[in-house]
mmCIF file of C-alpha atoms in Angstrom:
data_model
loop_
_atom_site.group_PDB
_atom_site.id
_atom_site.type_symbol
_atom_site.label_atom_id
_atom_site.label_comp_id
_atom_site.label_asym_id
_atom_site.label_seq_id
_atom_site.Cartn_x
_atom_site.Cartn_y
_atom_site.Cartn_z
ATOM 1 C CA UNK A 21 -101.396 25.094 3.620
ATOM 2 C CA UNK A 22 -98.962 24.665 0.219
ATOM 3 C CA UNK A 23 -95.505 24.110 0.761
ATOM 4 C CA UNK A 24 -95.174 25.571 -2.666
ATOM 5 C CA UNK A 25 -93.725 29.324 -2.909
ATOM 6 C CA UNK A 26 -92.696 30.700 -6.046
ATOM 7 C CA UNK A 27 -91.772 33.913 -7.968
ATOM 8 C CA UNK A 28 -92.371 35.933 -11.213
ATOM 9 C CA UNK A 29 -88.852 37.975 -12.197
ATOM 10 C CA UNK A 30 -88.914 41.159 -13.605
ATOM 11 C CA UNK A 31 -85.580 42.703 -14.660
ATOM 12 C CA UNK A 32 -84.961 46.084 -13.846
ATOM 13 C CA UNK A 33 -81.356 47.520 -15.135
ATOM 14 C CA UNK A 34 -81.545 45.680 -18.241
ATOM 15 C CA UNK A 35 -84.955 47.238 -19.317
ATOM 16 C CA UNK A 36 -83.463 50.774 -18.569
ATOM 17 C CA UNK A 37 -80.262 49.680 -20.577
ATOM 18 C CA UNK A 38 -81.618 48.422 -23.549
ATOM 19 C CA UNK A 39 -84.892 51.561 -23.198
ATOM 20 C CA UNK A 40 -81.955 54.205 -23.122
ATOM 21 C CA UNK A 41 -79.945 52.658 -25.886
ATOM 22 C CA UNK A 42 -82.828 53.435 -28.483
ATOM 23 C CA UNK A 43 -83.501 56.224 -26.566
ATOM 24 C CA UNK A 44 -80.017 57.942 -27.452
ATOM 25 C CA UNK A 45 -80.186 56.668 -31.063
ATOM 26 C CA UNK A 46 -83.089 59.179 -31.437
ATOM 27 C CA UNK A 47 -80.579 61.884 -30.186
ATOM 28 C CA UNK A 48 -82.902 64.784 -29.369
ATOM 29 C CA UNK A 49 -83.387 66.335 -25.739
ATOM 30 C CA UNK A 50 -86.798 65.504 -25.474
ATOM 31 C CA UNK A 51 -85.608 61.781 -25.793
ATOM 32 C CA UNK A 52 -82.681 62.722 -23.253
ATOM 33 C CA UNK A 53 -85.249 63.460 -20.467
ATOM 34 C CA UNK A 54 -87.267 60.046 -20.713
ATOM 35 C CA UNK A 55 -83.890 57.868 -20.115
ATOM 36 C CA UNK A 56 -83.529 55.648 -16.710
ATOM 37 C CA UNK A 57 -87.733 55.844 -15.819
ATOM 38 C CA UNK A 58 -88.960 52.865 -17.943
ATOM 39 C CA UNK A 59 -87.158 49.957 -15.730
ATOM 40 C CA UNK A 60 -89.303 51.157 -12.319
ATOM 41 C CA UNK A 61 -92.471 52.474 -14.889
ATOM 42 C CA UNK A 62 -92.637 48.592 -15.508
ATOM 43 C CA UNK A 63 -92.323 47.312 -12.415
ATOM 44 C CA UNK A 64 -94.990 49.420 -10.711
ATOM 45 C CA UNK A 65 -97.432 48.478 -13.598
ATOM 46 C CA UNK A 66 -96.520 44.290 -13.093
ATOM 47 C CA UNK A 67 -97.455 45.187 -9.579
ATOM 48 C CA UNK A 68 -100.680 46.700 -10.739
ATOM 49 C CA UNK A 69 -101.322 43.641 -12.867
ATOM 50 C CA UNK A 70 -100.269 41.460 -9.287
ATOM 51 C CA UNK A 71 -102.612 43.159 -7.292
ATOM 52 C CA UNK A 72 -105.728 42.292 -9.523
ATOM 53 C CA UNK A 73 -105.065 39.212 -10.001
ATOM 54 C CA UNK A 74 -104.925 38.950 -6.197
ATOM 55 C CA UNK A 75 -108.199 41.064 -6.178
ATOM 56 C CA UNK A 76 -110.164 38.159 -8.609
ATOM 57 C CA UNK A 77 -112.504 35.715 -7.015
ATOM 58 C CA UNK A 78 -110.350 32.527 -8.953
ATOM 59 C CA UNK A 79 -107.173 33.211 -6.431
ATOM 60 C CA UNK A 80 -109.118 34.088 -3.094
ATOM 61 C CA UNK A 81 -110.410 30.757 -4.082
ATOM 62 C CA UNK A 82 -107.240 29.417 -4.397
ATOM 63 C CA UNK A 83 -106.026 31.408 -1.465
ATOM 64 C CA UNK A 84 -108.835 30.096 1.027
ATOM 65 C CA UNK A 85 -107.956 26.561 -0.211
ATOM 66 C CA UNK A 86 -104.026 27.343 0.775
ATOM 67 C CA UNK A 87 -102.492 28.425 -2.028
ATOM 68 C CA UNK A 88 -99.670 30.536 -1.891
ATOM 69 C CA UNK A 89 -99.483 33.552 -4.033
ATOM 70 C CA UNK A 90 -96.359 33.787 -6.491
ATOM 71 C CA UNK A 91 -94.046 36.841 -5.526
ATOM 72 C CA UNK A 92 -92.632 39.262 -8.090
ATOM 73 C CA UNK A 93 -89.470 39.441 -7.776
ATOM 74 C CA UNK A 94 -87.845 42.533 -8.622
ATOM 75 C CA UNK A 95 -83.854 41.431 -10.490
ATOM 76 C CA UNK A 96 -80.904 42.859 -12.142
ATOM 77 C CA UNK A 97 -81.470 45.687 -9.283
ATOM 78 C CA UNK A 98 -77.516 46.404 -10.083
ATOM 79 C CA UNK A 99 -77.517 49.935 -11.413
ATOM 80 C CA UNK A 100 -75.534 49.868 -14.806
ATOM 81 C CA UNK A 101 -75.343 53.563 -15.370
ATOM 82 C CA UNK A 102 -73.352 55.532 -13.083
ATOM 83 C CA UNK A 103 -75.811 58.977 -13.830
ATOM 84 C CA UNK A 104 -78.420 57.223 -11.783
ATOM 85 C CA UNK A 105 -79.103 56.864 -8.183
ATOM 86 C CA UNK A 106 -77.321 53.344 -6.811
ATOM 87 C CA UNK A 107 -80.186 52.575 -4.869
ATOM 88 C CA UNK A 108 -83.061 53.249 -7.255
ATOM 89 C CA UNK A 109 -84.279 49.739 -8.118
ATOM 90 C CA UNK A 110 -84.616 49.155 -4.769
ATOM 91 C CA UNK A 111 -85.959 52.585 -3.149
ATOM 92 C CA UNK A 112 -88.480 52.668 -5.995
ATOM 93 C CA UNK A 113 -89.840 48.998 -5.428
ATOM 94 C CA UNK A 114 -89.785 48.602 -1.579
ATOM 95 C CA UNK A 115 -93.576 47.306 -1.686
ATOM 96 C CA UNK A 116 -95.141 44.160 0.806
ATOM 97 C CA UNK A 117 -94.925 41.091 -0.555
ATOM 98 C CA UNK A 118 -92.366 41.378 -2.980
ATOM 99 C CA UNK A 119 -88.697 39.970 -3.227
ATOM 100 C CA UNK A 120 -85.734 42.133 -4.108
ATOM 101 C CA UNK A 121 -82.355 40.645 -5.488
ATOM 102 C CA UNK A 122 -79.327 42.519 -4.440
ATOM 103 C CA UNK A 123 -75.789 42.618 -5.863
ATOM 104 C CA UNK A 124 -73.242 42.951 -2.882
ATOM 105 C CA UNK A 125 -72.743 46.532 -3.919
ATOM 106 C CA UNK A 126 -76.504 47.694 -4.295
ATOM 107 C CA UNK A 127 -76.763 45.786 -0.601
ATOM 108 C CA UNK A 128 -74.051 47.574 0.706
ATOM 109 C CA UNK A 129 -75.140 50.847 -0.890
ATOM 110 C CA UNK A 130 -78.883 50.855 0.563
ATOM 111 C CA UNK A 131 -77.516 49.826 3.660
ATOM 112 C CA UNK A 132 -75.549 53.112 3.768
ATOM 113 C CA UNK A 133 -77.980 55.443 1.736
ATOM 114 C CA UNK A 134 -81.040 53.736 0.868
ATOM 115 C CA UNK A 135 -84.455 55.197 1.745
ATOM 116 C CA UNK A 136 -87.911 53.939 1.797
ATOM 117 C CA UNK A 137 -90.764 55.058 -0.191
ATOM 118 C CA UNK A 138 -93.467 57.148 1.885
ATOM 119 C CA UNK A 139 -96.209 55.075 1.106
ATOM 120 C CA UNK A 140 -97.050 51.978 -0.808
ATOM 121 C CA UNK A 141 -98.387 52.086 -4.818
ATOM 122 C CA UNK A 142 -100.634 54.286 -5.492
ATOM 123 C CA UNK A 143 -103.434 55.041 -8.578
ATOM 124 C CA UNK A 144 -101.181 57.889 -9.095
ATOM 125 C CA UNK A 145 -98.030 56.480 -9.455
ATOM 126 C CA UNK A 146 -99.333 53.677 -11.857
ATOM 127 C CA UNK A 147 -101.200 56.877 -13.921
ATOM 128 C CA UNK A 148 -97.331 58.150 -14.181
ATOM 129 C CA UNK A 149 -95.952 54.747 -15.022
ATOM 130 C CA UNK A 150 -98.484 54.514 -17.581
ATOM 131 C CA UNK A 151 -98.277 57.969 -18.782
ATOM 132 C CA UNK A 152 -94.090 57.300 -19.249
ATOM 133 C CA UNK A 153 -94.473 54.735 -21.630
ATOM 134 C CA UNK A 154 -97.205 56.495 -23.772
ATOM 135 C CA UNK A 155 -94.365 58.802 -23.441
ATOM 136 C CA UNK A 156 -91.823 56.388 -24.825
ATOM 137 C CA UNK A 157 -93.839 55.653 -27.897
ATOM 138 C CA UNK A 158 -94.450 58.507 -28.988
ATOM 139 C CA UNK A 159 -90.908 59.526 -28.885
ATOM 140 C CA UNK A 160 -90.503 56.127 -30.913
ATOM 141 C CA UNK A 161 -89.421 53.120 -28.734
ATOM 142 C CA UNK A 162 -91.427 50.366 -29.351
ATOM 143 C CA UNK A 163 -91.663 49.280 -25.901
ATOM 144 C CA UNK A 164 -93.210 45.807 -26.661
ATOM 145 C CA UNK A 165 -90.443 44.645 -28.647
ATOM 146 C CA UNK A 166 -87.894 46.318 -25.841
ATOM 147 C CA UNK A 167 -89.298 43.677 -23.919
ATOM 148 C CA UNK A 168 -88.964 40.409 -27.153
ATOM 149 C CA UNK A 169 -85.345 41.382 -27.342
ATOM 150 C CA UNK A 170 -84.824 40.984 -23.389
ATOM 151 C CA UNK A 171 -86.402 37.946 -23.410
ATOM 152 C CA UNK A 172 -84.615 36.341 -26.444
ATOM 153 C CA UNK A 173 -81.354 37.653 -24.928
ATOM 154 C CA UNK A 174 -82.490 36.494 -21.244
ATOM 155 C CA UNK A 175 -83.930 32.860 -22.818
ATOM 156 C CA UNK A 176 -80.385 32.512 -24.754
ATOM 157 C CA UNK A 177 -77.886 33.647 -21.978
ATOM 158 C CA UNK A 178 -79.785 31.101 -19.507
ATOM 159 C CA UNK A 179 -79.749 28.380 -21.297
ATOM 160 C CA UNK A 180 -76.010 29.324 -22.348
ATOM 161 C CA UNK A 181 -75.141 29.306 -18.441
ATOM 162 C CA UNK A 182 -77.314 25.833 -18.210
ATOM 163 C CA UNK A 183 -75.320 24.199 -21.028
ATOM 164 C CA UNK A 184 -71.710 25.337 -19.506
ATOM 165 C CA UNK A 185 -72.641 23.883 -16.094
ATOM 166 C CA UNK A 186 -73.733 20.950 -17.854
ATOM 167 C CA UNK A 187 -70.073 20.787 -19.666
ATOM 168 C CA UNK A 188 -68.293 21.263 -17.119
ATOM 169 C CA UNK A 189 -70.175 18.766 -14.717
ATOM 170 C CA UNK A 190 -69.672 16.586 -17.582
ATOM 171 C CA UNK A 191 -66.135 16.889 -17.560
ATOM 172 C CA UNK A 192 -65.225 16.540 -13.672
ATOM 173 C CA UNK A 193 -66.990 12.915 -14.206
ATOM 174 C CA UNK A 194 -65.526 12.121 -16.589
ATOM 175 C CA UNK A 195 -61.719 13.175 -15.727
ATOM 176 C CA UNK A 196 -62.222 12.236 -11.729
ATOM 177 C CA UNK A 197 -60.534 14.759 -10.606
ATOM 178 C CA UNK A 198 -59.466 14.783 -7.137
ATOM 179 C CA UNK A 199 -56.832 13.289 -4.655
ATOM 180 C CA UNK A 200 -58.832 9.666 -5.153
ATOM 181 C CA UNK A 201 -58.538 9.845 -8.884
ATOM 182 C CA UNK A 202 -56.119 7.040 -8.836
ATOM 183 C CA UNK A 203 -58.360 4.716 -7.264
ATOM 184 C CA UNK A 204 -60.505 2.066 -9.076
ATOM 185 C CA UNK A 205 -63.845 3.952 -8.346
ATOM 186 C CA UNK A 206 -62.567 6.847 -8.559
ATOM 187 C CA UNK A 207 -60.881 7.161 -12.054
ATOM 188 C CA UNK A 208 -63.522 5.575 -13.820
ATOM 189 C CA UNK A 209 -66.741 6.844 -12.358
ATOM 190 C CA UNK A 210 -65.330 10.236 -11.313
ATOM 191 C CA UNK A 211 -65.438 11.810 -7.860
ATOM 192 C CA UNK A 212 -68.979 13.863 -9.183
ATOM 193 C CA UNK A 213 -70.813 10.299 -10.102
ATOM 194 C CA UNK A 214 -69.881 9.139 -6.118
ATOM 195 C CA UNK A 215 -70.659 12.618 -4.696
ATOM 196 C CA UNK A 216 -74.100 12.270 -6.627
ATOM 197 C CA UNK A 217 -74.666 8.350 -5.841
ATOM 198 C CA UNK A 218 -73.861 9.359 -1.864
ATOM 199 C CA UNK A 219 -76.687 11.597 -1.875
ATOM 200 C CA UNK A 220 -78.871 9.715 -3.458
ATOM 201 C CA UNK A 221 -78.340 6.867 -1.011
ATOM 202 C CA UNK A 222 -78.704 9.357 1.772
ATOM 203 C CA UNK A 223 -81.879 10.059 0.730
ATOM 204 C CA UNK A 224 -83.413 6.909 0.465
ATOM 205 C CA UNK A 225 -81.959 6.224 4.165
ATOM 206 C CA UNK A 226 -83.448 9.640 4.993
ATOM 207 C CA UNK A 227 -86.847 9.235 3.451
ATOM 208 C CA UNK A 228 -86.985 5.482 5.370
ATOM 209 C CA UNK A 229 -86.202 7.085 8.773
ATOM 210 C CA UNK A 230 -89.038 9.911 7.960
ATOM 211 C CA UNK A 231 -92.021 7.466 7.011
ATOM 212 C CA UNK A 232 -91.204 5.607 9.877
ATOM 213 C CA UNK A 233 -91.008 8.675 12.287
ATOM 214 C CA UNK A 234 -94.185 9.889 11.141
ATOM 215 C CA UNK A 235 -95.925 5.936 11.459
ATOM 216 C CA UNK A 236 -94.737 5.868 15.032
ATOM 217 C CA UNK A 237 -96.243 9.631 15.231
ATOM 218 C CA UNK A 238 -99.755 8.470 14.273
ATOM 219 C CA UNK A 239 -102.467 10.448 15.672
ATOM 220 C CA UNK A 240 -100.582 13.017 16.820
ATOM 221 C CA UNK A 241 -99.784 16.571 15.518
ATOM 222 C CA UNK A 242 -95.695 15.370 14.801
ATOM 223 C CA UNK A 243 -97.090 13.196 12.057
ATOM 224 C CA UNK A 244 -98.503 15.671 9.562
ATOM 225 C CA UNK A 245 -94.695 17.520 9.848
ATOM 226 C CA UNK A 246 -92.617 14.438 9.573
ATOM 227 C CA UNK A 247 -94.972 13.547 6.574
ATOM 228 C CA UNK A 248 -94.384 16.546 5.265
ATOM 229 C CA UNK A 249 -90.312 16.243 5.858
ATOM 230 C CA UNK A 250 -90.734 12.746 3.953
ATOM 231 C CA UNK A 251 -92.607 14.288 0.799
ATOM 232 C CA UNK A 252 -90.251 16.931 0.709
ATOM 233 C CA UNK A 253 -86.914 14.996 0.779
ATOM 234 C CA UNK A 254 -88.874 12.301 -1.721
ATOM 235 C CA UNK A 255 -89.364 14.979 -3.937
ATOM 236 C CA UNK A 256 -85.883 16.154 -3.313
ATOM 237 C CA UNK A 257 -84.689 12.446 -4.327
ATOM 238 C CA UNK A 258 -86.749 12.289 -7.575
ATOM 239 C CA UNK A 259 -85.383 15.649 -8.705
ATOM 240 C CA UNK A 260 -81.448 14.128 -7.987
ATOM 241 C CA UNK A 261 -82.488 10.964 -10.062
ATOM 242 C CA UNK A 262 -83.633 13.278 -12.980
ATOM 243 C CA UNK A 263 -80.288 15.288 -12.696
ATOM 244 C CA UNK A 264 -78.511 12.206 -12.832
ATOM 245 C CA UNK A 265 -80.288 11.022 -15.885
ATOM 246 C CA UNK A 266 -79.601 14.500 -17.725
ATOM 247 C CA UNK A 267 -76.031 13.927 -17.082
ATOM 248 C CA UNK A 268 -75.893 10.369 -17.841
ATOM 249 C CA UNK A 269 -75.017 8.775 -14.526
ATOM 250 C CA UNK A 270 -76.475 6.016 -13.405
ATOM 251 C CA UNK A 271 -78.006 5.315 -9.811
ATOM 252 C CA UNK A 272 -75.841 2.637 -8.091
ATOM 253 C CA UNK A 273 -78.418 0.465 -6.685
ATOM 254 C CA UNK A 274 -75.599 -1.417 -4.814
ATOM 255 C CA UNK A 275 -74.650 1.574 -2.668
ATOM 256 C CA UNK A 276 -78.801 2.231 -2.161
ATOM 257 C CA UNK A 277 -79.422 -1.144 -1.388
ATOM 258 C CA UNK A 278 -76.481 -1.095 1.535
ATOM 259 C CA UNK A 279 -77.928 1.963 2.629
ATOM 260 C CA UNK A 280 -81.207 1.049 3.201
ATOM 261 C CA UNK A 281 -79.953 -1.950 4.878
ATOM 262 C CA UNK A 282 -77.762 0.024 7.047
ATOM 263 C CA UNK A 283 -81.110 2.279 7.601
ATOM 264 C CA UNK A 284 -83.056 -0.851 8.581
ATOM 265 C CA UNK A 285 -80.231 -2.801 10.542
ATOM 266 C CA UNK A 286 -79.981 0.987 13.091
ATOM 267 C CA UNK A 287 -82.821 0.196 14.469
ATOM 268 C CA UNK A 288 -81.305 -2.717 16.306
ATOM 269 C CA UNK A 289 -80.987 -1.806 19.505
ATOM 270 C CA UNK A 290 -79.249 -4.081 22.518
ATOM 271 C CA UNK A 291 -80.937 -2.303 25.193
ATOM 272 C CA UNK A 292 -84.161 -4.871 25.544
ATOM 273 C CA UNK A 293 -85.723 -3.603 22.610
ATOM 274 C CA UNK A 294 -84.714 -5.061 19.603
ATOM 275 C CA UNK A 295 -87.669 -4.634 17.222
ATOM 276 C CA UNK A 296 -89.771 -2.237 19.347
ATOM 277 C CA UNK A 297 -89.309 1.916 19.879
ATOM 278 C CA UNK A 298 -87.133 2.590 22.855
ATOM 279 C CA UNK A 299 -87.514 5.558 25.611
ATOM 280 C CA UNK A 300 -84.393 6.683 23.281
ATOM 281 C CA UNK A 301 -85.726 6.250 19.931
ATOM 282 C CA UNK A 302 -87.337 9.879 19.399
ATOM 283 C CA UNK A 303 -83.997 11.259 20.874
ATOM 284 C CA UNK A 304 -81.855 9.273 18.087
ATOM 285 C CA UNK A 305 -84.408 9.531 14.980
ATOM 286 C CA UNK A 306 -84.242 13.622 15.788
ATOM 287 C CA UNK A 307 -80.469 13.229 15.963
ATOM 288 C CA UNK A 308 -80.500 11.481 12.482
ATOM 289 C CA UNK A 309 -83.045 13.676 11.042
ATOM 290 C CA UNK A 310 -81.178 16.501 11.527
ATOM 291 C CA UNK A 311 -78.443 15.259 9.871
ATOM 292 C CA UNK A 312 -80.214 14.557 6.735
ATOM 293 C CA UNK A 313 -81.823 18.230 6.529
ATOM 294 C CA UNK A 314 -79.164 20.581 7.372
ATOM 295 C CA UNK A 315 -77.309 19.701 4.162
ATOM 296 C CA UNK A 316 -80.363 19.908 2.367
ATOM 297 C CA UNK A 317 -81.084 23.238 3.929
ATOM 298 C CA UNK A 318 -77.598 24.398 3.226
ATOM 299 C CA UNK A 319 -77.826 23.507 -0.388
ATOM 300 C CA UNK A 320 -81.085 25.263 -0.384
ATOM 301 C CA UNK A 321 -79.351 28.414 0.549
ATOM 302 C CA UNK A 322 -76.522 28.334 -1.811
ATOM 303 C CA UNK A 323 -78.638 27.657 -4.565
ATOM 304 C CA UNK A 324 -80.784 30.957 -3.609
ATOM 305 C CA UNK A 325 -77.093 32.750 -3.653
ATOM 306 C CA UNK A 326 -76.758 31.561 -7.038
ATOM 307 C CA UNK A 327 -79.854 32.639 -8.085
ATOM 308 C CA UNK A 328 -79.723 35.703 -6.890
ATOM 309 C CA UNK A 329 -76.353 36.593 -7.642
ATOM 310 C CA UNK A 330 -77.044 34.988 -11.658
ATOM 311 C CA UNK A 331 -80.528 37.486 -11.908
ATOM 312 C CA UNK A 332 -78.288 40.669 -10.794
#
C-alpha cells in the first residue's frame, strides 16, 4: 500500500466573491437571486468529475495495485458575506472521502449550528449545479474566466507568501538573531543555518539507527515498517537539503560526520556485548526512534495548521 496521500483544492468563498461581484455589476433582480450558489454549484460538479474518475478502469487499476486516491479538498470554507449562512461551505459539502478546511470561526460555528446533509450527492443535485451555471451565463458571467482570474490571483498571492517566507528566513540567517548572536557561530552563520544543520544531522543519525533496526528485523513483519520509517525520514532529509540549497546554506558535513560517529560509537555497549545486539537493544533503538519521529510528527502537524489556516 502507498504511503502517498494527497489532495486537489477547490476554493469555495472566493468563487462566490468574485461570481457575486460581476453578478451585482449587472444590477438587475434576476442577477440578485443567482448570488452565493456558484461556490457549492462547483464543488458538487468537481465531485462529479471525482467520482468518475474513480469509476474508470485506469484508477481501480491503480487502486488494486495500492494507490491512494487524491482527496478534494474543499478551502476558503470562511464565509465572506455576512447575508449567507456561516456554515454553508461546510453543510453543503459534508460528502465521504473528502477534506474540509476550517477557519476557527466556521469550526466553532458548525460545532454550534452546523447540520449534515440528508444524503450524499445525488444526479439531482449535480442536474441543479449544472443547471445554476447555465444560469450564470446566460445572465452574463463568464464562468470560465471567473475561474482564470482566481487562479492568477491564487498563483500570484502564493508565490507572494513563498517569497516573504523566503525573505524573512533569509534575514534571521543572516542577522543571527537570538541570545547566542554574540557568539562566533552564532553571528556569522545565524541561529536558522544551526537550527537547519541540527536537523539535518539528526537525520542522518536517525536514518542510520532505522536501516539498522530494520537489518536486525530481517524476516520478520517489524522490518517492512522500520523500512518504511527509514524511506520516509530519507526522504524527509533530501527535502531539508533542497531547502537548504534554496536558501543558500550549506550542509556542515563536520557536524554530520560527528553525528554519525556519535550514531555508530552508541552502539557500544559495556554490558558483554560490545559489537553484538543486547537483550536491551530493541528497548533503546525504540527509545531513540521515538525521539527522532515525534518532532517530525509535530512539524507535520503544524505545517497542516499552516496549510489550512493559509487556504481559509
Amino acid at each position: 500500500m502507498s504511503g502517498i496521500h494527497s489532495v486537489a483544492s477547490f476554493f469555495d468563498s472566493r468563487v462566490d466573491t468574485e461570481v457575486d461581484r460581476r453578478l451585482d455589476a449587472l444590477d438587475s433582480p434576476e442577477a440578485q437571486e443567482l448570488k452565493g450558489k456558484a461556490a457549492v454549484a462547483n464543488a458538487r460538479l468537481a465531485y462529479r468529475a471525482y467520482e468518475q474518475v474513480l469509476a474508470e478502469p485506469r484508477w481501480q487499476r491503480l487502486a488494486a495495485a495500492g494507490a491512494n486516491a487524491q482527496r478534494p479538498l474543499w478551502a476558503s470554507t470562511g464565509v465572506k458575506n455576512p447575508d449567507y449562512a456561516d456554515t454553508m461551505y461546510v453543510s453543503e459539502l459534508v460528502i465521504a472521502g473528502t477534506v474540509n478546511t476550517m477557519p476557527g470561526t466556521t469550526l466553532t460555528a458548525f460545532a454550534d449550528h452546523g447540520t449534515l446533509p440528508a444524503h450524499a450527492p445525488a444526479a439531482e443535485g449535480y442536474a441543479a449545479a449544472e443547471a445554476h451555471l447555465a444560469s450564470l451565463h446566460d445572465a452574463g458571467v463568464d464562468f470560465a474566466d471567473v475561474t482564470d482570474v482566481l487562479e492568477r490571483e491564487g498563483l500570484e498571492k502564493f508565490e507572494a507568501s513563498w517569497a516573504e517566507l523566503g525573505a524573512s528566513v533569509a534575514s534571521e540567517m543572516r542577522s543571527g538573531t537570538g541570545p547566542a548572536a554574540g557568539d562566533g557561530d552564532a553571528s556569522s552563520a545565524g541561529l536558522p543555518t544551526i537550527y537547519l544543520n541540527d536537523h539535518y544531522t539528526g537525520a542522518t543519525g536517525g536514518l542510520e539507527l532505522l536501516e539498522r533496526a530494520a537489518a536486525a528485523k530481517k524476516g520478520t513483519g517489524d522490518e517492512a515498517v522500520l523500512t518504511d520509517l527509514a524511506r520516509q525520514v530519507g526522504e524527509d532529509r533530501d527535502a531539508l537539503a533542497r531547502f537548504m540549497a534554496d536558501l543558500g546554506v550549506s550542509v556542515d558535513r563536520t557536524k554530520v560526520a560527528l553525528g554519525w560517529v556519535a550514531e555508530k560509537a552508541g552502539r557500544l555497549k559495556t554490558n558483554g556485548h560490545l559489537f553484538s545486539r543486547s537483550p536491551l537493544s530493541d528497548v533503546l533503538e525504540a527509545e531513540a526512534m521515538l525521539m527522532l519521529l515525534m518532532p517530525r510528527l509535530s512539524s507535520a502537524s503544524i505545517r497542516g495548521a499552516c496549510d489550512s489556516t493559509r487556504r481559509s
